[in-house]
mmCIF file of C-alpha atoms in Angstrom:
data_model
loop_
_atom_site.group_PDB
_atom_site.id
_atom_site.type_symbol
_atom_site.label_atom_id
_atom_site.label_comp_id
_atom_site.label_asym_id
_atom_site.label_seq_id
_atom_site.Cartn_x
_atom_site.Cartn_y
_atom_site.Cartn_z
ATOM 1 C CA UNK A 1 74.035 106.093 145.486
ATOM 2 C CA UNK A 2 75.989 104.840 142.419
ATOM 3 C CA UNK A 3 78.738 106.712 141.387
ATOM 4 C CA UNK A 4 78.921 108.702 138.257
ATOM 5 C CA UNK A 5 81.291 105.747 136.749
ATOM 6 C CA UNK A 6 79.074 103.220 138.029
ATOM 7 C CA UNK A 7 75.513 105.181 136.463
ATOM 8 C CA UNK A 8 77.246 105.606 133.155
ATOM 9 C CA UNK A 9 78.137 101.525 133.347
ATOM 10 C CA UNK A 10 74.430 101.192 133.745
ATOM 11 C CA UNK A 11 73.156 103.709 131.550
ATOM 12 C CA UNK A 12 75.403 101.490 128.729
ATOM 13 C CA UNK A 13 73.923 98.522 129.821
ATOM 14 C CA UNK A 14 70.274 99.595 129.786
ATOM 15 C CA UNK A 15 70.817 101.210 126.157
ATOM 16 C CA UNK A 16 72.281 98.059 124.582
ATOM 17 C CA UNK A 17 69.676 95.752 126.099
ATOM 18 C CA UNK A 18 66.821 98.006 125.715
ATOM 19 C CA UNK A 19 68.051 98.566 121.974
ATOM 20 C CA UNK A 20 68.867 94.694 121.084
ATOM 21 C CA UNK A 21 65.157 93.610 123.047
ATOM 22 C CA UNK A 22 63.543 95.847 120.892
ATOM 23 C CA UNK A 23 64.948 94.546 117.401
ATOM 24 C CA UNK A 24 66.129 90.987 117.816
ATOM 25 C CA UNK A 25 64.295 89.892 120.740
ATOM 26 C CA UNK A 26 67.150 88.626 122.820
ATOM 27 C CA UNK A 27 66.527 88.323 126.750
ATOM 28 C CA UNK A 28 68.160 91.478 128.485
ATOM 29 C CA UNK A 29 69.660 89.679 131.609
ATOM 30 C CA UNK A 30 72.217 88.127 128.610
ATOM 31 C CA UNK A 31 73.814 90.912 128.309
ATOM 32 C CA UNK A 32 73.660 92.772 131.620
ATOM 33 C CA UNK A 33 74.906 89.828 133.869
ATOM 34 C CA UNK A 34 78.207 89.303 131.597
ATOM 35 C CA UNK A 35 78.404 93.234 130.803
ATOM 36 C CA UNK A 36 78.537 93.133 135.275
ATOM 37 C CA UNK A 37 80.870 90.648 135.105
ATOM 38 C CA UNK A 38 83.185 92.259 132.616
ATOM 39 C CA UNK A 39 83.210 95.861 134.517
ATOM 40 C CA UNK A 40 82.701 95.245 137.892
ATOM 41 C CA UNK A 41 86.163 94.580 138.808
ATOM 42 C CA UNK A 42 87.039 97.892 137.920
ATOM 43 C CA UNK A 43 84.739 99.584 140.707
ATOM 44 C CA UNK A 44 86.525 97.317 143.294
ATOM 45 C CA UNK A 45 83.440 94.583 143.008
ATOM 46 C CA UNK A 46 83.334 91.268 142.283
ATOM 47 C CA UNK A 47 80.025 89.491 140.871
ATOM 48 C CA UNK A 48 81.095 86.167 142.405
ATOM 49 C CA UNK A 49 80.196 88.381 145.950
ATOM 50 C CA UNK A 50 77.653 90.150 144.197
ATOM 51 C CA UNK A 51 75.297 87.681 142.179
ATOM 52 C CA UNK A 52 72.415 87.667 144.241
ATOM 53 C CA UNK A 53 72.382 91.927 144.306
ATOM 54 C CA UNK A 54 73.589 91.577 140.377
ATOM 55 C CA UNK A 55 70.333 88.903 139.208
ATOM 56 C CA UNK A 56 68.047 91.024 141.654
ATOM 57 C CA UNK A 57 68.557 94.394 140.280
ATOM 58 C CA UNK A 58 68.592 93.466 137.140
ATOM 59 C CA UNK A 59 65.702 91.106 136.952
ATOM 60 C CA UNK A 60 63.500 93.417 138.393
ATOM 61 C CA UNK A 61 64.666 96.547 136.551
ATOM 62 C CA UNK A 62 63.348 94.533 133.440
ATOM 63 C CA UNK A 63 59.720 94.058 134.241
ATOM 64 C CA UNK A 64 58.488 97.136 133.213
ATOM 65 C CA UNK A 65 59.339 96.795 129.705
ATOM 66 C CA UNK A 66 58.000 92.730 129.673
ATOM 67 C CA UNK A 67 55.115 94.531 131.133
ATOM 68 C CA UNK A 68 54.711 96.633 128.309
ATOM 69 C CA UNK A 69 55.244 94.007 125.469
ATOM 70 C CA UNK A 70 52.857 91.888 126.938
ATOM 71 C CA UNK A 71 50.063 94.329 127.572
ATOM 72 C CA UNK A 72 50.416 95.127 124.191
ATOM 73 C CA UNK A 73 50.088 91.730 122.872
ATOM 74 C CA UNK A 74 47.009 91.319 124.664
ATOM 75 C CA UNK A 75 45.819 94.149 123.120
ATOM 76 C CA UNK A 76 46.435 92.621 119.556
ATOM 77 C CA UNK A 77 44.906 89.370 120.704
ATOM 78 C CA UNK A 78 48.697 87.617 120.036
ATOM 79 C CA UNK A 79 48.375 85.780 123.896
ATOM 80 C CA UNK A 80 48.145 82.546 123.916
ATOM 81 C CA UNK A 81 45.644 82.416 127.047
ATOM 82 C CA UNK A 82 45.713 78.788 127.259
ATOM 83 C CA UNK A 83 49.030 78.302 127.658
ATOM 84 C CA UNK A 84 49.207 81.270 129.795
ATOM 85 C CA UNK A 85 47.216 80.274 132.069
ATOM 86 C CA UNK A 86 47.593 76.988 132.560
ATOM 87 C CA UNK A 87 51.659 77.375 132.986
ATOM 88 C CA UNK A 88 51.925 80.729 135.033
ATOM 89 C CA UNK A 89 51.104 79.367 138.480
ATOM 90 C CA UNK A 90 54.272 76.929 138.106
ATOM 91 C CA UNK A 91 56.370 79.509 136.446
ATOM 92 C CA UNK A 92 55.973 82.025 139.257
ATOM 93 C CA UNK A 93 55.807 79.841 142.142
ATOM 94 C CA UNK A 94 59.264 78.589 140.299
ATOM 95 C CA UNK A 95 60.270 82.669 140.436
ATOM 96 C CA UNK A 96 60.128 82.746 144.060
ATOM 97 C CA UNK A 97 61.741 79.473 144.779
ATOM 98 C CA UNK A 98 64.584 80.169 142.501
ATOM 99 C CA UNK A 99 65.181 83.632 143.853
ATOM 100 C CA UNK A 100 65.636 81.983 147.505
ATOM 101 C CA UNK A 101 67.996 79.397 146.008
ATOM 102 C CA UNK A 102 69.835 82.445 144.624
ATOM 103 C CA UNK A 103 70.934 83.489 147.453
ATOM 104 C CA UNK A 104 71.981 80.464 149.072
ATOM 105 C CA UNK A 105 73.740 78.544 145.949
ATOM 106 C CA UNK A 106 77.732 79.066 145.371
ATOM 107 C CA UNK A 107 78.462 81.231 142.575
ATOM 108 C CA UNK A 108 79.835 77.541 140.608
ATOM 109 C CA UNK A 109 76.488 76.665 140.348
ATOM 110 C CA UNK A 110 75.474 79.748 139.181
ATOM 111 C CA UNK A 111 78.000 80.156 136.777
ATOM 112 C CA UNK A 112 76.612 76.649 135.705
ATOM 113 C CA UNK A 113 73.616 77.394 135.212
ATOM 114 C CA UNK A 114 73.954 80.427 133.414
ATOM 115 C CA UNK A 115 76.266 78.863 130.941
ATOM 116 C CA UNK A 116 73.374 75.844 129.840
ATOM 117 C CA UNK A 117 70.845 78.859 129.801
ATOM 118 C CA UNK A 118 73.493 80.513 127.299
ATOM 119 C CA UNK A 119 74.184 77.805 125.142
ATOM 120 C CA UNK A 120 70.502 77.177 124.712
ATOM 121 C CA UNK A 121 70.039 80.573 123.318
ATOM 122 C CA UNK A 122 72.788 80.142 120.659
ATOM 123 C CA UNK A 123 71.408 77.082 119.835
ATOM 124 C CA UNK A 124 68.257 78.995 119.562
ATOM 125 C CA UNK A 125 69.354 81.189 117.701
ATOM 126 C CA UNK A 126 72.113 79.948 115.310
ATOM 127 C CA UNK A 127 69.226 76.927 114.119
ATOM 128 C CA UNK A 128 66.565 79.422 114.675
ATOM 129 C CA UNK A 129 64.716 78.476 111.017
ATOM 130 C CA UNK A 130 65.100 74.620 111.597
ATOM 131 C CA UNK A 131 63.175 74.888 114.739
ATOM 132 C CA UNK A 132 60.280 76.123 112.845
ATOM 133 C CA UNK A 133 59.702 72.923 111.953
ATOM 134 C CA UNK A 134 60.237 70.843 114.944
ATOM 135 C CA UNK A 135 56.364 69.311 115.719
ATOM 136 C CA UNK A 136 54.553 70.261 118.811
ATOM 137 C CA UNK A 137 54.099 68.027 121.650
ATOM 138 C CA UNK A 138 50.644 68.005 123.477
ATOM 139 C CA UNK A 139 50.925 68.294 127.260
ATOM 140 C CA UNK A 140 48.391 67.251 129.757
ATOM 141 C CA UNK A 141 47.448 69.448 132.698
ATOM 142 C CA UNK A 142 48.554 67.640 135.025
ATOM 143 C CA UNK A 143 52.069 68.373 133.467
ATOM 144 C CA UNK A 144 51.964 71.984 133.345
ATOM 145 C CA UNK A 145 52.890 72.707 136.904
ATOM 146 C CA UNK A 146 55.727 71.128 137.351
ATOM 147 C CA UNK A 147 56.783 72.236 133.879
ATOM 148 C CA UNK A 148 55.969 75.192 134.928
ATOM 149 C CA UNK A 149 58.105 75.151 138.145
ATOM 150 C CA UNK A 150 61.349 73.626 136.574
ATOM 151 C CA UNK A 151 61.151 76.823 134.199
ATOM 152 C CA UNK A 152 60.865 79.559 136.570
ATOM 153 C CA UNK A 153 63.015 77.838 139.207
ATOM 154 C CA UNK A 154 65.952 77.214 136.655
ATOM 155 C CA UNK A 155 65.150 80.643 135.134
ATOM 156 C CA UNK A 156 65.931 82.542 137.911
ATOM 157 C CA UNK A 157 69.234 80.597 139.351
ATOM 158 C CA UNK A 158 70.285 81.321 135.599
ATOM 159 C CA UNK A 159 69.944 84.927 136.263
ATOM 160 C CA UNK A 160 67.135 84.809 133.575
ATOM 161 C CA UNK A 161 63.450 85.970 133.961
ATOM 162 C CA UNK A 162 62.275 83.114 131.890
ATOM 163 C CA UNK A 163 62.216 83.997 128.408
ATOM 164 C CA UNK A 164 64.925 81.564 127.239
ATOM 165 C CA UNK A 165 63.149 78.180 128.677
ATOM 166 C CA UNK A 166 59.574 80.190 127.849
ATOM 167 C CA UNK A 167 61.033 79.892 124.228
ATOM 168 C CA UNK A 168 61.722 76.444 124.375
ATOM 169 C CA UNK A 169 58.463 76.004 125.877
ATOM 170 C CA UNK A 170 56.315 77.260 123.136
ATOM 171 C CA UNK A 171 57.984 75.998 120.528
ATOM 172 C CA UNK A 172 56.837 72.193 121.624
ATOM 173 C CA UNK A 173 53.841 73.047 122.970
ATOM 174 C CA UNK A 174 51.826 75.628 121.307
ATOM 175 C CA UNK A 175 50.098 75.255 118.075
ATOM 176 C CA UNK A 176 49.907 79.312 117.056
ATOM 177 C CA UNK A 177 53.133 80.264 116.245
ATOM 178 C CA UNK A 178 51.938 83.847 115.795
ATOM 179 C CA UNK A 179 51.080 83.908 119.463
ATOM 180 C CA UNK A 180 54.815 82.882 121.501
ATOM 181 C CA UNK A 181 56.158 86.108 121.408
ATOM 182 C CA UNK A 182 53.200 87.302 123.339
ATOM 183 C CA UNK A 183 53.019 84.532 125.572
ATOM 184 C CA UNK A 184 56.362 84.548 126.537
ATOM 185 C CA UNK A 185 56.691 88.232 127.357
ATOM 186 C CA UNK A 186 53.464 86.743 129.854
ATOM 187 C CA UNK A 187 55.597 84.667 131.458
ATOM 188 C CA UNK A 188 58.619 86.822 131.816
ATOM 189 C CA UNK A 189 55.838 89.113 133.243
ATOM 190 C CA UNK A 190 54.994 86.548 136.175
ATOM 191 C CA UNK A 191 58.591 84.981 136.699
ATOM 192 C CA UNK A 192 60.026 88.868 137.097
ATOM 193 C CA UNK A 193 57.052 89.913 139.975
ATOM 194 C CA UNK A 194 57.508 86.201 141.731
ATOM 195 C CA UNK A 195 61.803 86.448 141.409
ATOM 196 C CA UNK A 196 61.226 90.222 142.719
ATOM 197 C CA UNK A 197 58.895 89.129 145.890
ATOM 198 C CA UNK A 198 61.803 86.491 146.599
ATOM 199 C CA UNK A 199 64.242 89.008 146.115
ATOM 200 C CA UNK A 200 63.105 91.395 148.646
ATOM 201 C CA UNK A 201 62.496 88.948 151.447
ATOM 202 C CA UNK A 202 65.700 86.190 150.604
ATOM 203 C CA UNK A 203 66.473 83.245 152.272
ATOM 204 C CA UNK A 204 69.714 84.731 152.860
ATOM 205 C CA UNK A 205 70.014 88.365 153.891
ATOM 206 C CA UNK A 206 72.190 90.089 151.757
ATOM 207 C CA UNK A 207 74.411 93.046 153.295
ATOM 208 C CA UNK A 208 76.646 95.629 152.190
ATOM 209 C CA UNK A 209 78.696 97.887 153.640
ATOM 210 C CA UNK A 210 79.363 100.185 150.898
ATOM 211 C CA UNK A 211 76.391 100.662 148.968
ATOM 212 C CA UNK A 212 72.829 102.231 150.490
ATOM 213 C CA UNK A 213 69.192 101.752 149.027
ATOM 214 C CA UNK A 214 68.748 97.891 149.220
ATOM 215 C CA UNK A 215 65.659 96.700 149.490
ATOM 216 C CA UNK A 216 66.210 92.987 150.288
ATOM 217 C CA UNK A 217 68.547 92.217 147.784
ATOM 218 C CA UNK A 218 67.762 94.864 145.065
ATOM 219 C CA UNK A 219 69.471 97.593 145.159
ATOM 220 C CA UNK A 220 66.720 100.291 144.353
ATOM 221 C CA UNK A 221 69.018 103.101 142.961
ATOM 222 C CA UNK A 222 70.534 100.642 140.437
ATOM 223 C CA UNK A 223 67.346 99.327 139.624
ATOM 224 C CA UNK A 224 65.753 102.698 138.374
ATOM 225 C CA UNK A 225 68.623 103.700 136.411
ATOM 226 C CA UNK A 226 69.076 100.737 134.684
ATOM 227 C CA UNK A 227 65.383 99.988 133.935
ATOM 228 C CA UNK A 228 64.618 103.631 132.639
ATOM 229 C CA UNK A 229 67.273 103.645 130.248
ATOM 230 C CA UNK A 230 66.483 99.657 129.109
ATOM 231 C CA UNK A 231 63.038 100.672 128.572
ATOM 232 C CA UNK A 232 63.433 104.137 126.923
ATOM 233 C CA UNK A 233 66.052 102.373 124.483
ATOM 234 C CA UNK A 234 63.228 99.809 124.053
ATOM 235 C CA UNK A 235 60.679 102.033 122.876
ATOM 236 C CA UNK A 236 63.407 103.720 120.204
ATOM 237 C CA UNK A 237 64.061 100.931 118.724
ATOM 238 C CA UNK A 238 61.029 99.210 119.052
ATOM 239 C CA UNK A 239 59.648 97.953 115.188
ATOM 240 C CA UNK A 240 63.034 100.032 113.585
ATOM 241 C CA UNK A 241 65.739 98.015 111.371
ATOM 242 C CA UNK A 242 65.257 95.750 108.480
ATOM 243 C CA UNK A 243 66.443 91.648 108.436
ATOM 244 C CA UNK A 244 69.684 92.802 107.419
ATOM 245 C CA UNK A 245 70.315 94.917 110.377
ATOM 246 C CA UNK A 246 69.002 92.138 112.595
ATOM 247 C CA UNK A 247 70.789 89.098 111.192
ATOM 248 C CA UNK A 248 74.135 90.923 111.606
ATOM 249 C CA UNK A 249 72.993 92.007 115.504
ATOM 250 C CA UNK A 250 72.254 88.481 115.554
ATOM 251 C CA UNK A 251 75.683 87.169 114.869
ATOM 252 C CA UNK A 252 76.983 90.247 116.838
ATOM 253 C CA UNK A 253 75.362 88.883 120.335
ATOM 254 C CA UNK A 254 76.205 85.347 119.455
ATOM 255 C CA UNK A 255 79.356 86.425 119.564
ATOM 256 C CA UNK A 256 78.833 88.145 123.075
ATOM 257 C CA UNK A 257 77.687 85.413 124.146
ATOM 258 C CA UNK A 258 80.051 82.790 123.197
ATOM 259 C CA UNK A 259 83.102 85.370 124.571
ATOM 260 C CA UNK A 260 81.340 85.600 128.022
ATOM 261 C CA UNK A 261 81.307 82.099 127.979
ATOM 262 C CA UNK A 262 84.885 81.969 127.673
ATOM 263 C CA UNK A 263 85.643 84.927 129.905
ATOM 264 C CA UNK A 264 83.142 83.535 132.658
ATOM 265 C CA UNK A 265 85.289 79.937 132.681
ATOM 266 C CA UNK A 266 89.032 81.073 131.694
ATOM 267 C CA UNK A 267 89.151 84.249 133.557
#
């Protein structure tokens, strides 16, 4: 088991992602992979040892709440079925490759990886009302799998369960703009179950001495705590604050984000 320092790092961590999901839509992983990175030295750990563990748990303690958004889009008819289904197959055969690249791939790469996937999103985000106007792109279907594989595969070496590149995704290809945020809670849905079958059965066994509970690479324990409190903060906060409240969060997690950056390279 965690100890108690170690629950209340993830109880922190699940509040502030569940909470920020809820009102500004940001992609939880953003702030739990840097949040790792920031405290786990202080429990004697080190996430360049522990990224495969770190993405795992963390991934997977996030698909019940992309669960929950999506079902609930569905429900409203905001699902772009279409685009769903003709991009899924890629996305989550991408899941399981990139969660068995994971765990062989040097933590450079990672680190890599998860910086493009970061500066994407505060691209994304800083020129978020420009890109309403950027013109979609039809795509054949002959395109849509590989698309579909580059996303999930590059999602989940990022330490991302999709929705960043999902984003991207929509916004050239799909012609209802009422319908991405739907869709792309969808395909966090099937990159987060692929990643997680890849997880527990990785190309590289992970092993730890210290810690109990693993199951393949996620560590179960970790998992539970973290996605309860990420999902309960979810539901708080879900449809609260007005555009005030979420342009300043806004500029608050660019800000996290462009630190971890900097911490992530210079530290």
């Amino acid at each position: 088991m965690p100890t108690i320092e170690m629950i209340l790092l993830l109880l922190f961590i699940g509040a502030t992602s569940g909470s920020l999901a809820a009102l500004i839509s940001i992609a939880p992983t953003l702030i739990a992979i840097p949040a790792l990175y920031f405290f786990l030295p202080i429990f004697g750990y080190s996430l360049n040892e522990f990224i495969l563990p770190a993405v795992a748990t963390c991934i997977a303690a996030f698909i019940p709440t992309h669960l929950f958004a999506w079902i609930n889009a569905m429900k409203q008819g905001d699902v772009d079925s279409d685009n769903l289904i003709r991009f899924s197959p890629g996305i989550a055969l991408g899941g399981v490759i990139g969660a068995q690249l994971l765990s062989i791939i040097s933590f450079d790469v990672f680190r890599i990886c998860f910086s493009m996937l970061v500066v994407i999103t505060i691209i994304g985000m800083t020129f978020r009302s420009s890109l309403t106007k950027i013109k979609t792109i039809p795509m054949t279907k002959s395109a849509a799998l590989p698309i579909g594989l580059i996303i999930g595969t590059s999602s989940v070496i990022s330490g991302h369960c999709g929705n960043v590149l999902a984003y991207v995704l929509e916004k050239v290809n799909t012609t209802n703009k009422k319908l991405s945020a739907g869709t792309i809670s969808g395909f966090a849905v099937f990159a987060s179950i692929a990643a997680l079958m890849g997880f527990i059965f990785p190309a590289k066994a992970f092993k730890s001495i210290e810690l109990s509970g693993f199951a393949g690479a996620i560590h179960i324990p970790s998992m539970l705590i973290l996605g309860m409190t990420h999902f309960i903060f979810y539901l708080l906060c879900r449809g609260r604050g007005n555009d005030l409240d979420k342009k300043v969060l806004s500029i608050g997690f660019i800000v996290f984000l462009a630190c971890s950056l900097i911490r992530l390279w210079v530290g």
